[in-house]
Every structure is written in C-alpha cells, then in structure tokens.
C-alpha cells in the first residue's frame, strides 16, 4: 500500500500545484479563489445578458417605422438577426406596448441550427379578433421544424431549420393581414 499511496499523493500534489499556479494562489487559498472566480463569472454573465437585451431593444426601436396599419391594428413582423430568445421576448413586448393595438412577431437565429420566434398580441386584438399568440406562433414554428406556445397575448417558439425562417415570417405576415383585414 505504501508505493500506491505515494503515487496517489504525488498526483494530488501535482494537481494542487498546477491549480495554484493557474489561479495565482497558495494551496490553502484555492477554494476561496475558485469561489471568487465563480462570483465574477456570475456577475459578468448578468452584465452580458443585460447588454444583449439592450442591444435587442435598440434593434427593435428601429423597426417601429416598419409597422403596417390594418384597420385599427398595427402589424410588425421582423427578423432581429442573432438575438437570444429572452431578449427577443423583451423586444416583442416593448414593441407591442409602443405600437398600441397591435400584433408583433419577431424572429432570430441565436445560434446555428436554432430559430427563436415570439408573438406579442395586444389584449384588444385577442378579444376582438379571437387570435391567440400561443396557437399562432406554434403554427409558424412548425415551418421551421419546431413548436411552441404560450398565453393568448404572448408566446414563444423555437425551431431547428433556419433556412425556412423567411417562409415562416412571410406566412406570419400574410396570416395577420388576412385575419385583421
């Protein structure tokens, strides 16, 4: 057991030494240093998420002028590029609020092989036109090889075929124009 224990301890000593060198810390300081790095990482991730949402909101602000008026409602269907799903949702809600009585459908390709879709409908649109964002976005997402759903006024969906996104957005716009016209 003696040589086996020495081998075991030598391996452990090498690991501790390497960690100490990488973290610029003494062996007894390693747990505190790792904890500190984890906290820094969490803070950085939160800041990154906030910046992503701000970028999505900035991109979405530019879309306000592209909204179409159909009767008493406004329609906005747009692709926001590579915005992540949560930021896309925030942007859709904000646009819907700014447009008033409206239907907003936003899409993005946050990473290769992934499509994100969000529909935000005003309460009046849901009530008078009987359109439900959850059902609507689920139908659109099927074109991109996915699915989703949500509440009558706000819904999210995903898909796997980004090449079909223009087709899905075109159907979303045509359907809204037909339903609201």
Tab-separated table of N, CA and C in Angstrom:
chain	number	residue	atom	x	y	z
A	1	UNK	N	0.809	-1.193	0.000
A	1	UNK	CA	0.000	0.000	0.000
A	1	UNK	C	0.856	1.262	0.000
A	2	UNK	N	2.103	1.170	0.497
A	2	UNK	CA	2.981	2.331	0.594
A	2	UNK	C	3.241	3.008	-0.738
A	3	UNK	N	3.761	2.286	-1.772
A	3	UNK	CA	4.033	2.940	-3.062
A	3	UNK	C	2.756	3.460	-3.729
A	4	UNK	N	1.652	2.765	-3.575
A	4	UNK	CA	0.389	3.204	-4.183
A	4	UNK	C	-0.076	4.516	-3.550
A	5	UNK	N	0.076	4.634	-2.235
A	5	UNK	CA	-0.306	5.860	-1.540
A	5	UNK	C	0.596	7.009	-1.981
A	6	UNK	N	1.888	6.740	-2.125
A	6	UNK	CA	2.809	7.783	-2.585
A	6	UNK	C	2.455	8.251	-3.989
A	7	UNK	N	2.126	7.322	-4.886
A	7	UNK	CA	1.711	7.698	-6.239
A	7	UNK	C	0.449	8.556	-6.197
A	8	UNK	N	-0.504	8.133	-5.392
A	8	UNK	CA	-1.758	8.874	-5.236
A	8	UNK	C	-1.497	10.295	-4.734
A	9	UNK	N	-0.673	10.419	-3.692
A	9	UNK	CA	-0.357	11.729	-3.121
A	9	UNK	C	0.442	12.589	-4.097
A	10	UNK	N	1.329	11.990	-4.872
A	10	UNK	CA	2.103	12.735	-5.875
A	10	UNK	C	1.187	13.326	-6.954
A	11	UNK	N	0.206	12.534	-7.382
A	11	UNK	CA	-0.749	13.025	-8.378
A	11	UNK	C	-1.549	14.195	-7.800
A	12	UNK	N	-2.015	14.031	-6.568
A	12	UNK	CA	-2.785	15.090	-5.910
A	12	UNK	C	-1.934	16.349	-5.732
A	13	UNK	N	-0.693	16.177	-5.352
A	13	UNK	CA	0.218	17.311	-5.164
A	13	UNK	C	0.430	18.053	-6.489
A	14	UNK	N	0.571	17.292	-7.589
A	14	UNK	CA	0.764	17.904	-8.905
A	14	UNK	C	-0.475	18.711	-9.311
A	15	UNK	N	-1.654	18.152	-9.027
A	15	UNK	CA	-2.900	18.854	-9.359
A	15	UNK	C	-3.003	20.146	-8.549
A	16	UNK	N	-2.724	20.067	-7.253
A	16	UNK	CA	-2.800	21.246	-6.387
A	16	UNK	C	-1.789	22.296	-6.838
A	17	UNK	N	-0.586	21.869	-7.197
A	17	UNK	CA	0.443	22.815	-7.650
A	17	UNK	C	0.005	23.498	-8.943
A	18	UNK	N	-0.534	22.708	-9.879
A	18	UNK	CA	-0.980	23.305	-11.144
A	18	UNK	C	-2.130	24.292	-10.909
A	19	UNK	N	-3.086	23.921	-10.068
A	19	UNK	CA	-4.178	24.843	-9.754
A	19	UNK	C	-3.658	26.121	-9.101
A	20	UNK	N	-2.730	25.954	-8.181
A	20	UNK	CA	-2.142	27.122	-7.525
A	20	UNK	C	-1.463	28.048	-8.520
A	21	UNK	N	-0.722	27.456	-9.462
A	21	UNK	CA	-0.049	28.258	-10.484
A	21	UNK	C	-1.057	28.984	-11.383
A	22	UNK	N	-2.089	28.255	-11.829
A	22	UNK	CA	-3.083	28.856	-12.725
A	22	UNK	C	-3.896	29.944	-12.036
A	23	UNK	N	-4.209	29.720	-10.765
A	23	UNK	CA	-5.044	30.669	-10.038
A	23	UNK	C	-4.235	31.725	-9.290
A	24	UNK	N	-2.913	31.588	-9.369
A	24	UNK	CA	-2.015	32.511	-8.665
A	24	UNK	C	-2.392	32.583	-7.184
A	25	UNK	N	-2.477	31.405	-6.575
A	25	UNK	CA	-2.884	31.309	-5.178
A	25	UNK	C	-2.116	30.179	-4.499
A	26	UNK	N	-1.963	30.320	-3.195
A	26	UNK	CA	-1.357	29.254	-2.399
A	26	UNK	C	-2.365	28.118	-2.283
A	27	UNK	N	-1.896	26.893	-2.050
A	27	UNK	CA	-2.826	25.754	-1.973
A	27	UNK	C	-4.006	25.985	-1.027
A	28	UNK	N	-3.772	26.580	0.124
A	28	UNK	CA	-4.870	26.803	1.070
A	28	UNK	C	-5.829	27.908	0.619
A	29	UNK	N	-5.423	28.722	-0.364
A	29	UNK	CA	-6.265	29.805	-0.878
A	29	UNK	C	-7.098	29.384	-2.095
A	30	UNK	N	-6.843	28.206	-2.622
A	30	UNK	CA	-7.505	27.758	-3.860
A	30	UNK	C	-9.030	27.756	-3.740
A	31	UNK	N	-9.638	27.183	-2.685
A	31	UNK	CA	-11.115	27.199	-2.619
A	31	UNK	C	-11.698	28.615	-2.633
A	32	UNK	N	-11.080	29.541	-1.901
A	32	UNK	CA	-11.569	30.924	-1.893
A	32	UNK	C	-11.418	31.568	-3.270
A	33	UNK	N	-10.307	31.291	-3.932
A	33	UNK	CA	-10.061	31.868	-5.262
A	33	UNK	C	-11.077	31.337	-6.272
A	34	UNK	N	-11.383	30.045	-6.198
A	34	UNK	CA	-12.370	29.451	-7.105
A	34	UNK	C	-13.737	30.095	-6.853
A	35	UNK	N	-14.095	30.261	-5.589
A	35	UNK	CA	-15.370	30.896	-5.248
A	35	UNK	C	-15.426	32.331	-5.799
A	36	UNK	N	-14.340	33.060	-5.648
A	36	UNK	CA	-14.267	34.432	-6.152
A	36	UNK	C	-14.449	34.460	-7.670
A	37	UNK	N	-13.798	33.532	-8.363
A	37	UNK	CA	-13.922	33.473	-9.825
A	37	UNK	C	-15.352	33.108	-10.245
A	38	UNK	N	-15.997	32.229	-9.492
A	38	UNK	CA	-17.380	31.883	-9.793
A	38	UNK	C	-18.287	33.102	-9.641
A	39	UNK	N	-18.070	33.895	-8.608
A	39	UNK	CA	-18.869	35.095	-8.392
A	39	UNK	C	-18.636	36.107	-9.519
A	40	UNK	N	-17.381	36.266	-9.922
A	40	UNK	CA	-17.067	37.179	-11.025
A	40	UNK	C	-17.745	36.720	-12.310
A	41	UNK	N	-17.745	35.412	-12.538
A	41	UNK	CA	-18.375	34.861	-13.737
A	41	UNK	C	-19.880	35.128	-13.722
A	42	UNK	N	-20.538	34.925	-12.588
A	42	UNK	CA	-21.971	35.195	-12.480
A	42	UNK	C	-22.268	36.667	-12.770
A	43	UNK	N	-21.477	37.552	-12.204
A	43	UNK	CA	-21.674	38.984	-12.414
A	43	UNK	C	-21.490	39.338	-13.889
A	44	UNK	N	-20.463	38.790	-14.487
A	44	UNK	CA	-20.188	39.052	-15.896
A	44	UNK	C	-21.311	38.519	-16.777
A	45	UNK	N	-21.830	37.350	-16.453
A	45	UNK	CA	-22.930	36.777	-17.235
A	45	UNK	C	-24.183	37.640	-17.132
A	46	UNK	N	-24.468	38.157	-15.945
A	46	UNK	CA	-25.627	39.033	-15.773
A	46	UNK	C	-25.458	40.312	-16.592
A	47	UNK	N	-24.259	40.868	-16.563
A	47	UNK	CA	-23.986	42.073	-17.342
A	47	UNK	C	-24.138	41.801	-18.836
A	48	UNK	N	-23.658	40.651	-19.274
A	48	UNK	CA	-23.770	40.272	-20.686
A	48	UNK	C	-25.230	40.135	-21.095
A	49	UNK	N	-26.034	39.494	-20.266
A	49	UNK	CA	-27.459	39.350	-20.565
A	49	UNK	C	-28.139	40.714	-20.658
A	50	UNK	N	-27.800	41.607	-19.751
A	50	UNK	CA	-28.384	42.952	-19.777
A	50	UNK	C	-27.989	43.681	-21.060
A	51	UNK	N	-26.739	43.537	-21.473
A	51	UNK	CA	-26.288	44.185	-22.710
A	51	UNK	C	-26.968	43.583	-23.934
A	52	UNK	N	-27.176	42.272	-23.925
A	52	UNK	CA	-27.864	41.617	-25.041
A	52	UNK	C	-29.296	42.140	-25.149
A	53	UNK	N	-29.957	42.276	-24.012
A	53	UNK	CA	-31.326	42.786	-24.035
A	53	UNK	C	-31.360	44.230	-24.515
A	54	UNK	N	-30.404	45.019	-24.074
A	54	UNK	CA	-30.340	46.412	-24.516
A	54	UNK	C	-30.114	46.497	-26.024
A	55	UNK	N	-29.238	45.643	-26.552
A	55	UNK	CA	-28.984	45.609	-27.990
A	55	UNK	C	-30.254	45.224	-28.745
A	56	UNK	N	-30.968	44.228	-28.247
A	56	UNK	CA	-32.213	43.807	-28.896
A	56	UNK	C	-33.230	44.940	-28.887
A	57	UNK	N	-33.307	45.660	-27.779
A	57	UNK	CA	-34.242	46.779	-27.702
A	57	UNK	C	-33.858	47.893	-28.681
A	58	UNK	N	-32.558	48.139	-28.802
A	58	UNK	CA	-32.105	49.159	-29.751
A	58	UNK	C	-32.451	48.755	-31.182
A	59	UNK	N	-32.215	47.483	-31.512
A	59	UNK	CA	-32.552	46.999	-32.854
A	59	UNK	C	-34.050	47.112	-33.091
A	60	UNK	N	-34.828	46.759	-32.076
A	60	UNK	CA	-36.281	46.761	-32.242
A	60	UNK	C	-36.838	48.166	-32.387
A	61	UNK	N	-36.240	49.148	-31.737
A	61	UNK	CA	-36.707	50.540	-31.840
A	61	UNK	C	-36.709	51.007	-33.297
A	62	UNK	N	-35.734	50.553	-34.055
A	62	UNK	CA	-35.625	50.949	-35.452
A	62	UNK	C	-36.752	50.363	-36.306
A	63	UNK	N	-37.422	49.329	-35.766
A	63	UNK	CA	-38.478	48.661	-36.530
A	63	UNK	C	-39.829	49.362	-36.435
A	64	UNK	N	-39.979	50.265	-35.491
A	64	UNK	CA	-41.279	50.907	-35.279
A	64	UNK	C	-41.849	51.513	-36.562
A	65	UNK	N	-40.993	52.070	-37.394
A	65	UNK	CA	-41.461	52.715	-38.625
A	65	UNK	C	-41.904	51.705	-39.679
A	66	UNK	N	-41.563	50.429	-39.488
A	66	UNK	CA	-41.925	49.404	-40.468
A	66	UNK	C	-43.286	48.769	-40.193
A	67	UNK	N	-43.928	49.166	-39.112
A	67	UNK	CA	-45.229	48.587	-38.773
A	67	UNK	C	-46.259	48.966	-39.830
A	68	UNK	N	-47.090	47.999	-40.194
A	68	UNK	CA	-48.167	48.217	-41.155
A	68	UNK	C	-49.471	48.441	-40.390
A	69	UNK	N	-50.300	49.324	-40.898
A	69	UNK	CA	-51.599	49.551	-40.279
A	69	UNK	C	-52.654	48.800	-41.063
A	70	UNK	N	-53.435	48.004	-40.327
A	70	UNK	CA	-54.526	47.251	-40.929
A	70	UNK	C	-55.760	47.521	-40.081
A	71	UNK	N	-56.646	48.336	-40.596
A	71	UNK	CA	-57.825	48.722	-39.814
A	71	UNK	C	-57.380	49.486	-38.571
A	72	UNK	N	-57.818	49.019	-37.426
A	72	UNK	CA	-57.460	49.686	-36.166
A	72	UNK	C	-56.194	49.110	-35.529
A	73	UNK	N	-55.576	48.144	-36.181
A	73	UNK	CA	-54.412	47.463	-35.618
A	73	UNK	C	-53.145	47.732	-36.425
A	74	UNK	N	-52.023	47.525	-35.765
A	74	UNK	CA	-50.723	47.605	-36.437
A	74	UNK	C	-50.092	46.223	-36.407
A	75	UNK	N	-49.371	45.925	-37.475
A	75	UNK	CA	-48.699	44.632	-37.609
A	75	UNK	C	-47.215	44.881	-37.823
A	76	UNK	N	-46.413	44.136	-37.097
A	76	UNK	CA	-44.965	44.193	-37.290
A	76	UNK	C	-44.416	42.771	-37.252
A	77	UNK	N	-43.802	42.370	-38.347
A	77	UNK	CA	-43.171	41.057	-38.452
A	77	UNK	C	-41.736	41.309	-38.888
A	78	UNK	N	-40.773	40.832	-38.088
A	78	UNK	CA	-39.375	41.146	-38.410
A	78	UNK	C	-38.415	40.091	-37.874
A	79	UNK	N	-37.248	40.058	-38.510
A	79	UNK	CA	-36.135	39.196	-38.094
A	79	UNK	C	-35.105	40.093	-37.416
A	80	UNK	N	-34.739	39.758	-36.164
A	80	UNK	CA	-33.767	40.580	-35.428
A	80	UNK	C	-32.344	40.009	-35.473
A	81	UNK	N	-32.083	39.123	-36.392
A	81	UNK	CA	-30.708	38.619	-36.537
A	81	UNK	C	-30.362	37.525	-35.562
A	82	UNK	N	-29.352	37.770	-34.724
A	82	UNK	CA	-28.853	36.717	-33.829
A	82	UNK	C	-29.194	36.965	-32.358
A	83	UNK	N	-30.280	37.648	-32.098
A	83	UNK	CA	-30.690	37.981	-30.730
A	83	UNK	C	-31.139	36.703	-30.003
A	84	UNK	N	-30.791	36.586	-28.719
A	84	UNK	CA	-31.197	35.400	-27.954
A	84	UNK	C	-32.693	35.455	-27.644
A	85	UNK	N	-33.256	34.314	-27.268
A	85	UNK	CA	-34.691	34.178	-27.063
A	85	UNK	C	-35.277	35.101	-26.016
A	86	UNK	N	-34.614	35.264	-24.894
A	86	UNK	CA	-35.136	36.112	-23.825
A	86	UNK	C	-35.158	37.580	-24.253
A	87	UNK	N	-34.108	38.009	-24.937
A	87	UNK	CA	-34.066	39.389	-25.427
A	87	UNK	C	-35.117	39.613	-26.513
A	88	UNK	N	-35.354	38.593	-27.312
A	88	UNK	CA	-36.376	38.673	-28.356
A	88	UNK	C	-37.756	38.877	-27.719
A	89	UNK	N	-38.005	38.150	-26.656
A	89	UNK	CA	-39.281	38.280	-25.934
A	89	UNK	C	-39.441	39.693	-25.371
A	90	UNK	N	-38.392	40.197	-24.742
A	90	UNK	CA	-38.425	41.548	-24.181
A	90	UNK	C	-38.693	42.579	-25.275
A	91	UNK	N	-38.021	42.433	-26.414
A	91	UNK	CA	-38.196	43.372	-27.527
A	91	UNK	C	-39.617	43.310	-28.077
A	92	UNK	N	-40.177	42.114	-28.201
A	92	UNK	CA	-41.537	41.964	-28.733
A	92	UNK	C	-42.556	42.630	-27.803
A	93	UNK	N	-42.394	42.414	-26.509
A	93	UNK	CA	-43.312	43.030	-25.544
A	93	UNK	C	-43.224	44.551	-25.614
A	94	UNK	N	-42.010	45.060	-25.665
A	94	UNK	CA	-41.813	46.507	-25.708
A	94	UNK	C	-42.410	47.100	-26.984
A	95	UNK	N	-42.164	46.456	-28.121
A	95	UNK	CA	-42.710	46.954	-29.385
A	95	UNK	C	-44.233	46.938	-29.372
A	96	UNK	N	-44.808	45.870	-28.859
A	96	UNK	CA	-46.269	45.760	-28.816
A	96	UNK	C	-46.846	46.888	-27.959
A	97	UNK	N	-46.205	47.179	-26.853
A	97	UNK	CA	-46.675	48.268	-25.989
A	97	UNK	C	-46.569	49.615	-26.695
A	98	UNK	N	-45.474	49.837	-27.398
A	98	UNK	CA	-45.280	51.122	-28.086
A	98	UNK	C	-46.226	51.290	-29.273
A	99	UNK	N	-46.547	50.189	-29.947
A	99	UNK	CA	-47.430	50.255	-31.108
A	99	UNK	C	-48.898	50.336	-30.704
A	100	UNK	N	-49.216	49.990	-29.484
A	100	UNK	CA	-50.608	50.026	-29.035
A	100	UNK	C	-51.352	48.780	-29.474
A	101	UNK	N	-52.504	48.979	-30.103
A	101	UNK	CA	-53.298	47.834	-30.566
A	101	UNK	C	-52.558	47.196	-31.732
A	102	UNK	N	-51.909	46.060	-31.450
A	102	UNK	CA	-51.018	45.516	-32.469
A	102	UNK	C	-50.735	44.035	-32.291
A	103	UNK	N	-50.117	43.495	-33.350
A	103	UNK	CA	-49.583	42.136	-33.354
A	103	UNK	C	-48.120	42.251	-33.774
A	104	UNK	N	-47.230	41.775	-32.904
A	104	UNK	CA	-45.800	41.819	-33.193
A	104	UNK	C	-45.278	40.383	-33.226
A	105	UNK	N	-44.607	40.047	-34.319
A	105	UNK	CA	-43.970	38.738	-34.442
A	105	UNK	C	-42.501	38.982	-34.769
A	106	UNK	N	-41.636	38.526	-33.865
A	106	UNK	CA	-40.195	38.692	-34.065
A	106	UNK	C	-39.527	37.334	-34.129
A	107	UNK	N	-38.433	37.291	-34.870
A	107	UNK	CA	-37.681	36.045	-35.016
A	107	UNK	C	-36.191	36.333	-34.945
A	108	UNK	N	-35.440	35.299	-34.639
A	108	UNK	CA	-33.982	35.415	-34.651
A	108	UNK	C	-33.376	34.034	-34.812
A	109	UNK	N	-32.099	34.044	-35.133
A	109	UNK	CA	-31.310	32.808	-35.198
A	109	UNK	C	-30.170	33.009	-34.210
A	110	UNK	N	-30.410	32.677	-32.929
A	110	UNK	CA	-29.417	32.958	-31.891
A	110	UNK	C	-28.130	32.147	-32.024
A	111	UNK	N	-28.233	30.980	-32.635
A	111	UNK	CA	-27.056	30.152	-32.895
A	111	UNK	C	-27.380	29.218	-34.046
A	112	UNK	N	-26.352	28.662	-34.642
A	112	UNK	CA	-26.553	27.813	-35.804
A	112	UNK	C	-27.481	26.649	-35.468
A	113	UNK	N	-28.463	26.440	-36.346
A	113	UNK	CA	-29.396	25.341	-36.151
A	113	UNK	C	-30.488	25.621	-35.137
A	114	UNK	N	-30.668	26.887	-34.774
A	114	UNK	CA	-31.704	27.228	-33.789
A	114	UNK	C	-32.442	28.477	-34.230
A	115	UNK	N	-33.766	28.396	-34.193
A	115	UNK	CA	-34.617	29.529	-34.535
A	115	UNK	C	-35.439	29.884	-33.303
A	116	UNK	N	-35.558	31.169	-33.016
A	116	UNK	CA	-36.414	31.647	-31.931
A	116	UNK	C	-37.502	32.533	-32.532
A	117	UNK	N	-38.720	32.356	-32.039
A	117	UNK	CA	-39.862	33.137	-32.505
A	117	UNK	C	-40.654	33.625	-31.301
A	118	UNK	N	-41.198	34.831	-31.404
A	118	UNK	CA	-42.037	35.384	-30.346
A	118	UNK	C	-43.207	36.121	-31.001
A	119	UNK	N	-44.391	35.945	-30.418
A	119	UNK	CA	-45.568	36.700	-30.847
A	119	UNK	C	-46.122	37.440	-29.640
A	120	UNK	N	-46.355	38.739	-29.800
A	120	UNK	CA	-46.955	39.557	-28.748
A	120	UNK	C	-48.171	40.252	-29.340
A	121	UNK	N	-49.359	39.930	-28.806
A	121	UNK	CA	-50.612	40.486	-29.299
A	121	UNK	C	-51.226	41.377	-28.221
A	122	UNK	N	-51.797	42.486	-28.637
A	122	UNK	CA	-52.464	43.369	-27.670
A	122	UNK	C	-53.743	42.695	-27.168
A	123	UNK	N	-54.163	43.033	-25.948
A	123	UNK	CA	-55.379	42.422	-25.379
A	123	UNK	C	-56.622	42.643	-26.262
A	124	UNK	N	-56.751	43.824	-26.843
A	124	UNK	CA	-57.907	44.119	-27.698
A	124	UNK	C	-57.917	43.230	-28.939
A	125	UNK	N	-56.752	42.982	-29.514
A	125	UNK	CA	-56.643	42.116	-30.684
A	125	UNK	C	-57.081	40.701	-30.325
A	126	UNK	N	-56.638	40.220	-29.182
A	126	UNK	CA	-57.009	38.879	-28.725
A	126	UNK	C	-58.522	38.806	-28.528
A	127	UNK	N	-59.084	39.848	-27.919
A	127	UNK	CA	-60.512	39.854	-27.599
A	127	UNK	C	-61.392	39.977	-28.843
A	128	UNK	N	-61.102	40.963	-29.692
A	128	UNK	CA	-61.997	41.225	-30.827
A	128	UNK	C	-61.765	40.305	-32.023
A	129	UNK	N	-60.542	39.897	-32.251
A	129	UNK	CA	-60.244	39.071	-33.428
A	129	UNK	C	-60.066	37.590	-33.086
A	130	UNK	N	-60.144	37.277	-31.801
A	130	UNK	CA	-60.020	35.884	-31.343
A	130	UNK	C	-58.716	35.228	-31.804
A	131	UNK	N	-57.673	36.022	-31.949
A	131	UNK	CA	-56.346	35.480	-32.275
A	131	UNK	C	-55.608	35.207	-30.976
A	132	UNK	N	-54.971	34.053	-30.905
A	132	UNK	CA	-54.212	33.687	-29.712
A	132	UNK	C	-52.748	33.492	-30.093
A	133	UNK	N	-51.876	34.226	-29.429
A	133	UNK	CA	-50.448	34.189	-29.758
A	133	UNK	C	-49.878	32.773	-29.660
A	134	UNK	N	-50.300	32.013	-28.663
A	134	UNK	CA	-49.785	30.655	-28.474
A	134	UNK	C	-50.055	29.760	-29.663
A	135	UNK	N	-51.296	29.736	-30.117
A	135	UNK	CA	-51.647	28.918	-31.282
A	135	UNK	C	-50.970	29.447	-32.535
A	136	UNK	N	-50.971	30.756	-32.682
A	136	UNK	CA	-50.396	31.396	-33.859
A	136	UNK	C	-48.913	31.047	-34.014
A	137	UNK	N	-48.149	31.230	-32.940
A	137	UNK	CA	-46.699	31.018	-33.036
A	137	UNK	C	-46.359	29.543	-33.210
A	138	UNK	N	-47.182	28.671	-32.644
A	138	UNK	CA	-46.969	27.223	-32.825
A	138	UNK	C	-47.063	26.824	-34.283
A	139	UNK	N	-48.051	27.378	-34.974
A	139	UNK	CA	-48.232	27.097	-36.399
A	139	UNK	C	-47.046	27.614	-37.213
A	140	UNK	N	-46.599	28.801	-36.905
A	140	UNK	CA	-45.467	29.405	-37.624
A	140	UNK	C	-44.187	28.610	-37.371
A	141	UNK	N	-43.988	28.165	-36.132
A	141	UNK	CA	-42.770	27.437	-35.767
A	141	UNK	C	-42.670	26.092	-36.472
A	142	UNK	N	-43.807	25.479	-36.790
A	142	UNK	CA	-43.781	24.178	-37.477
A	142	UNK	C	-43.051	24.269	-38.808
A	143	UNK	N	-43.146	25.401	-39.463
A	143	UNK	CA	-42.453	25.592	-40.746
A	143	UNK	C	-40.941	25.451	-40.551
A	144	UNK	N	-40.445	25.911	-39.400
A	144	UNK	CA	-39.013	25.860	-39.100
A	144	UNK	C	-38.629	24.572	-38.363
A	145	UNK	N	-39.498	23.598	-38.376
A	145	UNK	CA	-39.189	22.322	-37.737
A	145	UNK	C	-39.228	22.371	-36.222
A	146	UNK	N	-40.160	23.128	-35.686
A	146	UNK	CA	-40.226	23.245	-34.237
A	146	UNK	C	-41.638	23.404	-33.745
A	147	UNK	N	-41.763	23.988	-32.599
A	147	UNK	CA	-43.067	24.203	-31.999
A	147	UNK	C	-42.934	25.136	-30.820
A	148	UNK	N	-44.066	25.421	-30.230
A	148	UNK	CA	-44.063	26.295	-29.071
A	148	UNK	C	-45.463	26.705	-28.729
A	149	UNK	N	-45.562	27.636	-27.828
A	149	UNK	CA	-46.875	28.110	-27.412
A	149	UNK	C	-46.732	29.097	-26.284
A	150	UNK	N	-47.857	29.387	-25.670
A	150	UNK	CA	-47.840	30.346	-24.571
A	150	UNK	C	-49.221	30.887	-24.311
A	151	UNK	N	-49.267	32.061	-23.774
A	151	UNK	CA	-50.528	32.703	-23.423
A	151	UNK	C	-51.173	33.325	-24.675
A	152	UNK	N	-52.435	33.727	-24.559
A	152	UNK	CA	-53.096	34.348	-25.717
A	152	UNK	C	-52.412	35.635	-26.191
A	153	UNK	N	-51.779	36.371	-25.269
A	153	UNK	CA	-51.172	37.643	-25.679
A	153	UNK	C	-49.656	37.570	-25.876
A	154	UNK	N	-48.990	36.509	-25.387
A	154	UNK	CA	-47.541	36.400	-25.539
A	154	UNK	C	-47.131	34.936	-25.623
A	155	UNK	N	-46.355	34.611	-26.645
A	155	UNK	CA	-45.941	33.218	-26.821
A	155	UNK	C	-44.571	33.155	-27.464
A	156	UNK	N	-43.861	32.070	-27.151
A	156	UNK	CA	-42.542	31.828	-27.726
A	156	UNK	C	-42.515	30.457	-28.376
A	157	UNK	N	-41.635	30.327	-29.352
A	157	UNK	CA	-41.471	29.048	-30.032
A	157	UNK	C	-40.038	28.946	-30.521
A	158	UNK	N	-39.691	27.748	-30.905
A	158	UNK	CA	-38.354	27.510	-31.439
A	158	UNK	C	-38.429	26.561	-32.608
A	159	UNK	N	-37.340	26.497	-33.330
A	159	UNK	CA	-37.250	25.591	-34.468
A	159	UNK	C	-35.797	25.244	-34.737
A	160	UNK	N	-35.605	24.312	-35.668
A	160	UNK	CA	-34.255	23.838	-35.958
A	160	UNK	C	-33.801	24.146	-37.391
A	161	UNK	N	-34.706	24.617	-38.243
A	161	UNK	CA	-34.367	24.845	-39.643
A	161	UNK	C	-34.398	26.343	-39.961
A	162	UNK	N	-33.254	26.983	-39.816
A	162	UNK	CA	-33.154	28.430	-40.038
A	162	UNK	C	-33.398	28.807	-41.501
A	163	UNK	N	-33.174	27.890	-42.425
A	163	UNK	CA	-33.381	28.208	-43.838
A	163	UNK	C	-34.856	28.471	-44.151
A	164	UNK	N	-35.740	28.003	-43.299
A	164	UNK	CA	-37.178	28.186	-43.501
A	164	UNK	C	-37.730	29.441	-42.815
A	165	UNK	N	-36.871	30.187	-42.127
A	165	UNK	CA	-37.342	31.354	-41.390
A	165	UNK	C	-38.012	32.405	-42.280
A	166	UNK	N	-37.448	32.764	-43.437
A	166	UNK	CA	-38.146	33.747	-44.279
A	166	UNK	C	-39.555	33.286	-44.671
A	167	UNK	N	-39.698	32.001	-44.958
A	167	UNK	CA	-41.007	31.439	-45.309
A	167	UNK	C	-41.970	31.546	-44.117
A	168	UNK	N	-41.472	31.245	-42.931
A	168	UNK	CA	-42.301	31.310	-41.725
A	168	UNK	C	-42.755	32.743	-41.446
A	169	UNK	N	-41.856	33.694	-41.597
A	169	UNK	CA	-42.210	35.097	-41.362
A	169	UNK	C	-43.196	35.611	-42.419
A	170	UNK	N	-43.023	35.159	-43.653
A	170	UNK	CA	-43.958	35.553	-44.715
A	170	UNK	C	-45.356	35.026	-44.401
A	171	UNK	N	-45.448	33.772	-43.928
A	171	UNK	CA	-46.747	33.217	-43.556
A	171	UNK	C	-47.345	33.978	-42.378
A	172	UNK	N	-46.511	34.338	-41.417
A	172	UNK	CA	-46.993	35.096	-40.260
A	172	UNK	C	-47.613	36.411	-40.720
A	173	UNK	N	-46.918	37.114	-41.590
A	173	UNK	CA	-47.417	38.402	-42.076
A	173	UNK	C	-48.699	38.234	-42.878
A	174	UNK	N	-48.718	37.259	-43.804
A	174	UNK	CA	-49.927	37.012	-44.625
A	174	UNK	C	-51.114	36.664	-43.747
A	175	UNK	N	-50.884	35.810	-42.751
A	175	UNK	CA	-51.976	35.384	-41.858
A	175	UNK	C	-52.518	36.567	-41.067
A	176	UNK	N	-51.628	37.384	-40.533
A	176	UNK	CA	-52.079	38.558	-39.775
A	176	UNK	C	-52.838	39.537	-40.649
A	177	UNK	N	-52.340	39.780	-41.846
A	177	UNK	CA	-53.020	40.690	-42.766
A	177	UNK	C	-54.427	40.161	-43.096
A	178	UNK	N	-54.541	38.854	-43.337
A	178	UNK	CA	-55.829	38.255	-43.665
A	178	UNK	C	-56.790	38.296	-42.463
A	179	UNK	N	-56.278	37.986	-41.283
A	179	UNK	CA	-57.125	37.928	-40.088
A	179	UNK	C	-57.572	39.318	-39.629
A	180	UNK	N	-56.741	40.302	-39.805
A	180	UNK	CA	-57.057	41.645	-39.313
A	180	UNK	C	-57.676	42.554	-40.368
A	181	UNK	N	-57.555	42.141	-41.633
A	181	UNK	CA	-58.037	42.982	-42.711
A	181	UNK	C	-59.542	42.928	-42.897
